[in-house]
Amino acid sequence: LRPEAWLSRSAGPRYVQLRRRLEAGIEEGILAPNSSLPPERELAEITDLSRVTVRKAIQELVREGAVEQRQGSGTFVREPIPRVEQSLSHLTSFTEDMQRRGLQTTSKWLERGIFMPSPDEVVALGLAAGDQVSRIYRLREAGGQPMALERAALPLDILSNPTAVTTSLYELLEQSGVRPVRAVQKISAINLEAEDAELLNVAEGTAGLRIQRTSYLQSGRVAELTRSIYRGDAYDFVAELRLSH
Ligand code: 16G
Protein backbone atom coordinates (compact mmCIF):
# COMPACT_ATOMS: atom_id res chain seq x y z
CA LEU A 1 0.00 0.00 0.00
CA ARG A 2 3.01 2.33 -0.15
CA PRO A 3 1.60 5.41 -1.90
CA GLU A 4 4.53 6.04 -4.26
CA ALA A 5 3.73 2.71 -5.92
CA TRP A 6 0.18 3.57 -6.96
CA LEU A 7 -0.97 7.08 -6.11
CA SER A 8 -0.91 9.26 -9.20
CA ARG A 9 -1.69 12.94 -9.66
CA SER A 10 -3.63 12.30 -12.81
CA ALA A 11 -5.81 9.32 -11.90
CA GLY A 12 -8.71 11.06 -10.15
CA PRO A 13 -9.53 11.83 -6.51
CA ARG A 14 -7.32 10.16 -3.92
CA TYR A 15 -10.17 8.33 -2.16
CA VAL A 16 -11.15 6.76 -5.50
CA GLN A 17 -7.55 5.66 -6.08
CA LEU A 18 -7.39 4.16 -2.60
CA ARG A 19 -10.74 2.43 -3.10
CA ARG A 20 -9.50 0.91 -6.38
CA ARG A 21 -6.28 -0.17 -4.71
CA LEU A 22 -8.22 -1.94 -1.94
CA GLU A 23 -10.61 -3.48 -4.48
CA ALA A 24 -7.63 -4.87 -6.38
CA GLY A 25 -6.25 -6.33 -3.14
CA ILE A 26 -9.59 -8.05 -2.51
CA GLU A 27 -9.77 -9.38 -6.05
CA GLU A 28 -6.23 -10.71 -5.95
CA GLY A 29 -6.94 -12.38 -2.62
CA ILE A 30 -4.26 -10.39 -0.77
CA LEU A 31 -7.14 -9.19 1.40
CA ALA A 32 -8.89 -12.53 1.96
CA PRO A 33 -12.59 -12.96 2.80
CA ASN A 34 -13.28 -12.38 6.50
CA SER A 35 -9.89 -10.76 7.07
CA SER A 36 -9.98 -7.31 8.61
CA LEU A 37 -8.75 -4.09 7.05
CA PRO A 38 -6.18 -2.13 9.06
CA PRO A 39 -7.86 0.50 11.27
CA GLU A 40 -8.52 3.87 9.64
CA ARG A 41 -5.68 5.57 11.50
CA GLU A 42 -3.19 2.91 10.46
CA LEU A 43 -4.36 2.98 6.84
CA ALA A 44 -3.93 6.76 6.82
CA GLU A 45 -0.36 6.36 8.10
CA ILE A 46 0.63 3.64 5.64
CA THR A 47 -0.85 5.43 2.65
CA ASP A 48 0.11 8.95 3.71
CA LEU A 49 -3.48 10.04 3.09
CA SER A 50 -5.78 11.92 5.43
CA ARG A 51 -8.23 10.02 7.62
CA VAL A 52 -11.10 11.76 5.79
CA THR A 53 -9.85 10.32 2.48
CA VAL A 54 -9.43 6.85 3.99
CA ARG A 55 -12.91 6.98 5.54
CA LYS A 56 -14.45 7.99 2.20
CA ALA A 57 -12.74 5.11 0.38
CA ILE A 58 -13.96 2.62 3.00
CA GLN A 59 -17.51 4.00 2.90
CA GLU A 60 -17.57 3.34 -0.84
CA LEU A 61 -16.38 -0.23 -0.33
CA VAL A 62 -19.16 -0.72 2.25
CA ARG A 63 -21.70 0.67 -0.21
CA GLU A 64 -20.68 -1.69 -2.96
CA GLY A 65 -20.73 -4.63 -0.55
CA ALA A 66 -17.04 -5.50 -0.77
CA VAL A 67 -16.47 -4.98 2.97
CA GLU A 68 -18.69 -4.71 6.03
CA GLN A 69 -18.32 -2.91 9.31
CA ARG A 70 -18.87 -5.12 12.34
CA GLN A 71 -19.86 -3.29 15.50
CA GLY A 72 -16.86 -2.74 17.72
CA SER A 73 -14.50 -5.04 15.84
CA GLY A 74 -13.63 -3.21 12.61
CA THR A 75 -14.03 -3.53 8.86
CA PHE A 76 -13.95 -6.97 7.24
CA VAL A 77 -13.72 -8.26 3.69
CA ARG A 78 -16.99 -9.94 2.75
CA GLU A 79 -17.32 -13.41 1.33
CA PRO A 80 -18.03 -12.82 -2.39
CA ILE A 81 -21.28 -14.35 -3.57
CA PRO A 82 -21.03 -16.43 -6.74
CA ARG A 83 -22.44 -14.59 -9.75
CA VAL A 84 -25.22 -16.35 -11.55
CA GLU A 85 -25.41 -16.29 -15.36
CA GLN A 86 -29.08 -16.25 -16.23
CA SER A 87 -30.26 -16.92 -19.76
CA LEU A 88 -32.93 -14.61 -21.11
CA SER A 89 -34.00 -17.06 -23.80
CA HIS A 90 -35.82 -19.68 -21.71
CA LEU A 91 -38.94 -19.38 -19.59
CA THR A 92 -37.75 -21.01 -16.39
CA SER A 93 -38.49 -20.59 -12.70
CA PHE A 94 -36.13 -19.52 -9.95
CA THR A 95 -36.27 -23.00 -8.41
CA GLU A 96 -35.38 -24.68 -11.73
CA ASP A 97 -32.56 -22.20 -12.41
CA MET A 98 -30.96 -22.78 -9.03
CA GLN A 99 -31.49 -26.55 -9.02
CA ARG A 100 -29.67 -26.74 -12.33
CA ARG A 101 -26.72 -25.11 -10.60
CA GLY A 102 -26.92 -27.53 -7.71
CA LEU A 103 -28.06 -24.82 -5.29
CA GLN A 104 -30.67 -25.39 -2.62
CA THR A 105 -33.46 -22.78 -2.67
CA THR A 106 -35.39 -21.40 0.27
CA SER A 107 -37.99 -18.66 0.57
CA LYS A 108 -38.78 -16.25 3.36
CA TRP A 109 -42.44 -15.38 3.11
CA LEU A 110 -43.16 -11.69 3.42
CA GLU A 111 -46.80 -11.77 2.31
CA ARG A 112 -49.14 -14.40 0.89
CA GLY A 113 -52.91 -13.99 0.45
CA ILE A 114 -55.88 -12.74 -1.54
CA PHE A 115 -56.20 -8.99 -2.02
CA MET A 116 -58.02 -6.29 -3.95
CA PRO A 117 -55.78 -5.57 -6.96
CA SER A 118 -53.88 -2.35 -7.53
CA PRO A 119 -54.83 -0.42 -10.70
CA ASP A 120 -51.74 -1.65 -12.57
CA GLU A 121 -52.55 -5.25 -11.63
CA VAL A 122 -56.09 -4.78 -12.99
CA VAL A 123 -54.66 -3.61 -16.30
CA ALA A 124 -51.78 -6.11 -16.56
CA LEU A 125 -53.85 -9.14 -15.59
CA GLY A 126 -56.93 -8.05 -17.54
CA LEU A 127 -59.18 -8.24 -14.46
CA ALA A 128 -62.86 -7.32 -14.34
CA ALA A 129 -64.30 -4.88 -11.79
CA GLY A 130 -64.44 -6.49 -8.34
CA ASP A 131 -61.99 -9.32 -9.18
CA GLN A 132 -59.44 -10.09 -6.50
CA VAL A 133 -55.84 -11.30 -6.93
CA SER A 134 -53.57 -13.85 -5.30
CA ARG A 135 -50.38 -12.24 -4.17
CA ILE A 136 -47.17 -13.82 -3.01
CA TYR A 137 -44.23 -11.79 -1.83
CA ARG A 138 -41.05 -13.57 -0.84
CA LEU A 139 -37.33 -13.25 -0.36
CA ARG A 140 -35.66 -15.88 -2.50
CA GLU A 141 -32.46 -17.48 -1.32
CA ALA A 142 -30.04 -19.88 -3.00
CA GLY A 143 -27.26 -21.70 -1.22
CA GLY A 144 -28.19 -19.76 1.92
CA GLN A 145 -27.66 -16.34 0.23
CA PRO A 146 -30.48 -13.87 -0.41
CA MET A 147 -30.73 -13.36 -4.19
CA ALA A 148 -33.99 -11.60 -5.01
CA LEU A 149 -37.24 -10.15 -3.71
CA GLU A 150 -40.26 -11.25 -5.70
CA ARG A 151 -43.83 -9.99 -5.67
CA ALA A 152 -46.14 -12.04 -7.85
CA ALA A 153 -49.79 -11.32 -8.59
CA LEU A 154 -52.03 -13.88 -10.30
CA PRO A 155 -55.74 -14.00 -11.15
CA LEU A 156 -57.72 -16.11 -8.66
CA ASP A 157 -58.77 -18.69 -11.25
CA ILE A 158 -55.10 -19.35 -11.99
CA LEU A 159 -53.98 -19.44 -8.36
CA SER A 160 -56.96 -19.76 -6.03
CA ASN A 161 -55.00 -20.56 -2.90
CA PRO A 162 -51.74 -18.57 -2.56
CA THR A 163 -50.82 -20.37 0.68
CA ALA A 164 -50.56 -23.58 -1.35
CA VAL A 165 -47.31 -22.23 -2.84
CA THR A 166 -44.69 -23.68 -0.56
CA THR A 167 -41.61 -23.93 -2.78
CA SER A 168 -42.12 -23.43 -6.52
CA LEU A 169 -44.96 -21.36 -7.95
CA TYR A 170 -44.34 -22.69 -11.45
CA GLU A 171 -44.40 -26.29 -10.27
CA LEU A 172 -47.80 -25.70 -8.65
CA LEU A 173 -49.11 -24.01 -11.81
CA GLU A 174 -47.81 -26.92 -13.87
CA GLN A 175 -49.68 -29.39 -11.64
CA SER A 176 -52.88 -27.36 -12.18
CA GLY A 177 -52.31 -27.29 -15.95
CA VAL A 178 -51.72 -23.53 -16.10
CA ARG A 179 -47.96 -23.25 -16.53
CA PRO A 180 -47.08 -20.10 -18.51
CA VAL A 181 -45.56 -20.77 -21.93
CA ARG A 182 -44.39 -17.26 -22.87
CA ALA A 183 -43.29 -14.15 -20.98
CA VAL A 184 -42.26 -10.57 -21.56
CA GLN A 185 -39.55 -9.32 -19.24
CA LYS A 186 -38.39 -5.77 -18.59
CA ILE A 187 -35.16 -5.07 -16.71
CA SER A 188 -34.22 -1.69 -15.22
CA ALA A 189 -31.34 -0.48 -13.06
CA ILE A 190 -32.05 0.78 -9.54
CA ASN A 191 -30.28 1.68 -6.32
CA LEU A 192 -31.68 -0.40 -3.49
CA GLU A 193 -33.77 1.39 -0.88
CA ALA A 194 -32.97 0.77 2.79
CA GLU A 195 -35.69 -1.80 3.48
CA ASP A 196 -35.02 -3.91 0.37
CA ALA A 197 -31.25 -3.66 0.86
CA GLU A 198 -31.58 -4.98 4.39
CA LEU A 199 -33.60 -7.98 3.23
CA LEU A 200 -31.03 -8.69 0.52
CA ASN A 201 -28.17 -8.26 3.00
CA VAL A 202 -26.40 -5.49 1.09
CA ALA A 203 -25.76 -1.83 1.90
CA GLU A 204 -28.43 0.76 1.11
CA GLY A 205 -27.89 2.28 -2.33
CA THR A 206 -26.21 -0.84 -3.77
CA ALA A 207 -27.01 -1.46 -7.43
CA GLY A 208 -29.93 -3.76 -8.12
CA LEU A 209 -32.03 -4.86 -11.07
CA ARG A 210 -35.77 -4.38 -11.17
CA ILE A 211 -37.36 -7.07 -13.30
CA GLN A 212 -40.96 -7.20 -14.35
CA ARG A 213 -42.21 -10.43 -15.88
CA THR A 214 -45.64 -10.73 -17.47
CA SER A 215 -46.26 -14.33 -18.40
CA TYR A 216 -48.92 -15.84 -20.63
CA LEU A 217 -50.77 -19.13 -21.00
CA GLN A 218 -51.03 -20.97 -24.32
CA SER A 219 -54.44 -19.30 -24.79
CA GLY A 220 -52.83 -15.85 -24.69
CA ARG A 221 -54.23 -14.98 -21.27
CA VAL A 222 -51.97 -13.29 -18.74
CA ALA A 223 -51.11 -15.72 -15.94
CA GLU A 224 -48.72 -13.71 -13.80
CA LEU A 225 -47.38 -10.25 -13.14
CA THR A 226 -44.20 -10.53 -11.10
CA ARG A 227 -42.09 -7.63 -9.98
CA SER A 228 -38.71 -8.62 -8.67
CA ILE A 229 -35.62 -6.95 -7.32
CA TYR A 230 -32.45 -8.89 -8.01
CA ARG A 231 -29.05 -8.25 -6.47
CA GLY A 232 -26.90 -6.45 -9.02
CA ASP A 233 -23.77 -8.09 -7.62
CA ALA A 234 -25.19 -11.59 -8.08
CA TYR A 235 -26.60 -11.68 -11.60
CA ASP A 236 -25.47 -11.50 -15.20
CA PHE A 237 -28.31 -11.75 -17.69
CA VAL A 238 -27.33 -13.30 -20.99
CA ALA A 239 -29.29 -13.27 -24.25
CA GLU A 240 -28.35 -14.81 -27.57
CA LEU A 241 -28.83 -12.45 -30.50
CA ARG A 242 -29.15 -13.32 -34.16
CA LEU A 243 -28.91 -11.17 -37.23
CA SER A 244 -32.37 -10.47 -38.56
CA HIS A 245 -33.11 -9.71 -42.19
C1 16G B 1 -38.62 -16.41 -11.63
C2 16G B 1 -39.47 -15.35 -12.33
C3 16G B 1 -40.77 -15.10 -11.65
C4 16G B 1 -41.49 -16.40 -11.35
C5 16G B 1 -40.59 -17.31 -10.56
C6 16G B 1 -41.23 -18.64 -10.26
C7 16G B 1 -37.65 -13.81 -13.08
C8 16G B 1 -37.18 -12.46 -13.17
N1 16G B 1 -38.80 -14.06 -12.45
O1 16G B 1 -38.04 -15.92 -10.48
O2 16G B 1 -41.57 -14.30 -12.50
O3 16G B 1 -42.67 -16.14 -10.62
O4 16G B 1 -39.40 -17.55 -11.29
O5 16G B 1 -40.31 -19.34 -9.45
O6 16G B 1 -37.01 -14.70 -13.57
P1 16G B 1 -40.67 -20.60 -8.60
O7 16G B 1 -41.38 -21.57 -9.48
O8 16G B 1 -39.36 -21.11 -8.10
O9 16G B 1 -41.57 -20.15 -7.48
XYZ file of C-alpha atoms and ligand atoms in Angstrom:
264
model
C 0.000 0.000 0.000
C 3.010 2.325 -0.147
C 1.599 5.413 -1.896
C 4.531 6.044 -4.257
C 3.732 2.712 -5.922
C 0.181 3.573 -6.958
C -0.972 7.084 -6.106
C -0.909 9.263 -9.198
C -1.688 12.937 -9.659
C -3.633 12.296 -12.807
C -5.813 9.315 -11.897
C -8.709 11.058 -10.155
C -9.526 11.827 -6.509
C -7.317 10.163 -3.918
C -10.170 8.335 -2.161
C -11.151 6.761 -5.502
C -7.547 5.664 -6.078
C -7.388 4.157 -2.601
C -10.736 2.427 -3.101
C -9.504 0.911 -6.376
C -6.284 -0.169 -4.708
C -8.218 -1.943 -1.943
C -10.610 -3.485 -4.483
C -7.634 -4.869 -6.382
C -6.250 -6.331 -3.142
C -9.586 -8.052 -2.509
C -9.772 -9.377 -6.054
C -6.226 -10.714 -5.953
C -6.940 -12.378 -2.622
C -4.265 -10.385 -0.769
C -7.136 -9.192 1.400
C -8.889 -12.532 1.964
C -12.590 -12.961 2.798
C -13.281 -12.384 6.495
C -9.889 -10.757 7.071
C -9.977 -7.308 8.615
C -8.748 -4.086 7.047
C -6.176 -2.128 9.057
C -7.860 0.498 11.273
C -8.520 3.872 9.641
C -5.683 5.573 11.497
C -3.187 2.914 10.462
C -4.363 2.980 6.839
C -3.934 6.756 6.817
C -0.359 6.358 8.098
C 0.634 3.636 5.639
C -0.847 5.429 2.646
C 0.113 8.946 3.712
C -3.484 10.040 3.088
C -5.782 11.923 5.434
C -8.235 10.025 7.616
C -11.101 11.756 5.792
C -9.851 10.315 2.484
C -9.426 6.854 3.994
C -12.910 6.979 5.536
C -14.453 7.986 2.200
C -12.743 5.111 0.379
C -13.962 2.619 2.996
C -17.506 4.004 2.903
C -17.570 3.338 -0.837
C -16.377 -0.229 -0.330
C -19.156 -0.725 2.245
C -21.702 0.667 -0.208
C -20.685 -1.694 -2.959
C -20.732 -4.633 -0.550
C -17.039 -5.503 -0.769
C -16.472 -4.984 2.968
C -18.693 -4.710 6.027
C -18.321 -2.909 9.306
C -18.875 -5.121 12.341
C -19.863 -3.289 15.498
C -16.865 -2.739 17.719
C -14.497 -5.036 15.837
C -13.628 -3.214 12.611
C -14.026 -3.526 8.856
C -13.945 -6.970 7.236
C -13.715 -8.262 3.691
C -16.994 -9.942 2.747
C -17.321 -13.414 1.327
C -18.030 -12.820 -2.389
C -21.282 -14.353 -3.572
C -21.033 -16.427 -6.735
C -22.441 -14.591 -9.749
C -25.216 -16.353 -11.554
C -25.407 -16.294 -15.356
C -29.075 -16.253 -16.234
C -30.263 -16.925 -19.761
C -32.926 -14.613 -21.113
C -34.003 -17.055 -23.802
C -35.816 -19.676 -21.713
C -38.935 -19.377 -19.589
C -37.745 -21.014 -16.387
C -38.494 -20.589 -12.698
C -36.132 -19.517 -9.953
C -36.268 -23.002 -8.412
C -35.382 -24.678 -11.729
C -32.559 -22.205 -12.406
C -30.964 -22.782 -9.028
C -31.494 -26.546 -9.022
C -29.674 -26.736 -12.326
C -26.717 -25.108 -10.604
C -26.924 -27.528 -7.708
C -28.057 -24.825 -5.288
C -30.673 -25.395 -2.616
C -33.459 -22.783 -2.668
C -35.389 -21.405 0.270
C -37.989 -18.658 0.568
C -38.777 -16.249 3.361
C -42.440 -15.376 3.105
C -43.160 -11.691 3.419
C -46.805 -11.771 2.309
C -49.145 -14.397 0.885
C -52.908 -13.987 0.454
C -55.880 -12.743 -1.539
C -56.202 -8.986 -2.015
C -58.018 -6.292 -3.948
C -55.776 -5.569 -6.962
C -53.878 -2.346 -7.525
C -54.835 -0.420 -10.695
C -51.744 -1.647 -12.569
C -52.555 -5.251 -11.634
C -56.095 -4.780 -12.985
C -54.657 -3.609 -16.298
C -51.778 -6.110 -16.562
C -53.851 -9.138 -15.586
C -56.934 -8.052 -17.541
C -59.176 -8.244 -14.461
C -62.860 -7.322 -14.338
C -64.301 -4.880 -11.787
C -64.438 -6.487 -8.344
C -61.994 -9.323 -9.181
C -59.441 -10.086 -6.501
C -55.839 -11.302 -6.934
C -53.573 -13.853 -5.300
C -50.380 -12.244 -4.173
C -47.167 -13.823 -3.014
C -44.229 -11.787 -1.827
C -41.049 -13.566 -0.841
C -37.326 -13.253 -0.357
C -35.664 -15.881 -2.497
C -32.462 -17.480 -1.316
C -30.043 -19.876 -2.999
C -27.258 -21.695 -1.225
C -28.191 -19.758 1.916
C -27.662 -16.342 0.232
C -30.482 -13.867 -0.405
C -30.728 -13.362 -4.185
C -33.991 -11.602 -5.015
C -37.239 -10.149 -3.712
C -40.262 -11.251 -5.703
C -43.829 -9.992 -5.669
C -46.138 -12.042 -7.849
C -49.794 -11.316 -8.587
C -52.030 -13.878 -10.295
C -55.739 -13.997 -11.154
C -57.717 -16.115 -8.663
C -58.769 -18.691 -11.252
C -55.097 -19.353 -11.993
C -53.981 -19.444 -8.360
C -56.965 -19.756 -6.033
C -54.996 -20.556 -2.896
C -51.742 -18.573 -2.558
C -50.821 -20.366 0.683
C -50.564 -23.584 -1.353
C -47.313 -22.227 -2.845
C -44.689 -23.676 -0.558
C -41.614 -23.929 -2.776
C -42.118 -23.432 -6.516
C -44.960 -21.357 -7.946
C -44.338 -22.692 -11.455
C -44.404 -26.290 -10.267
C -47.798 -25.697 -8.648
C -49.111 -24.013 -11.806
C -47.807 -26.917 -13.867
C -49.678 -29.385 -11.645
C -52.877 -27.358 -12.178
C -52.307 -27.289 -15.948
C -51.717 -23.526 -16.098
C -47.961 -23.250 -16.533
C -47.081 -20.102 -18.507
C -45.556 -20.766 -21.926
C -44.389 -17.257 -22.870
C -43.285 -14.148 -20.984
C -42.256 -10.569 -21.560
C -39.552 -9.317 -19.238
C -38.391 -5.774 -18.595
C -35.156 -5.072 -16.711
C -34.215 -1.686 -15.220
C -31.340 -0.482 -13.060
C -32.046 0.776 -9.537
C -30.284 1.685 -6.317
C -31.683 -0.404 -3.486
C -33.767 1.392 -0.876
C -32.969 0.774 2.787
C -35.691 -1.799 3.481
C -35.016 -3.913 0.369
C -31.249 -3.656 0.856
C -31.577 -4.975 4.392
C -33.603 -7.980 3.230
C -31.029 -8.692 0.519
C -28.173 -8.261 2.999
C -26.397 -5.485 1.090
C -25.758 -1.829 1.899
C -28.427 0.764 1.113
C -27.885 2.284 -2.333
C -26.208 -0.835 -3.774
C -27.009 -1.464 -7.432
C -29.930 -3.765 -8.121
C -32.034 -4.864 -11.068
C -35.771 -4.381 -11.168
C -37.356 -7.065 -13.304
C -40.961 -7.199 -14.348
C -42.213 -10.427 -15.877
C -45.639 -10.731 -17.470
C -46.255 -14.332 -18.402
C -48.916 -15.845 -20.634
C -50.771 -19.130 -20.997
C -51.030 -20.975 -24.319
C -54.437 -19.302 -24.787
C -52.835 -15.848 -24.690
C -54.234 -14.975 -21.265
C -51.972 -13.290 -18.741
C -51.110 -15.717 -15.938
C -48.716 -13.715 -13.797
C -47.385 -10.250 -13.135
C -44.203 -10.527 -11.101
C -42.087 -7.625 -9.984
C -38.713 -8.617 -8.672
C -35.625 -6.951 -7.319
C -32.446 -8.891 -8.013
C -29.050 -8.248 -6.471
C -26.901 -6.447 -9.016
C -23.770 -8.088 -7.623
C -25.195 -11.586 -8.078
C -26.604 -11.679 -11.603
C -25.469 -11.500 -15.201
C -28.313 -11.751 -17.690
C -27.334 -13.304 -20.987
C -29.294 -13.271 -24.254
C -28.351 -14.813 -27.573
C -28.834 -12.450 -30.499
C -29.154 -13.319 -34.159
C -28.911 -11.174 -37.229
C -32.368 -10.469 -38.557
C -33.112 -9.707 -42.191
C -38.622 -16.411 -11.631
C -39.465 -15.351 -12.334
C -40.771 -15.101 -11.651
C -41.488 -16.399 -11.355
C -40.594 -17.311 -10.563
C -41.231 -18.638 -10.258
C -37.653 -13.814 -13.082
C -37.180 -12.459 -13.168
N -38.798 -14.063 -12.450
O -38.045 -15.919 -10.479
O -41.566 -14.304 -12.498
O -42.665 -16.143 -10.620
O -39.401 -17.554 -11.293
O -40.306 -19.338 -9.450
O -37.012 -14.703 -13.573
P -40.666 -20.603 -8.602
O -41.384 -21.568 -9.476
O -39.365 -21.109 -8.105
O -41.572 -20.152 -7.477
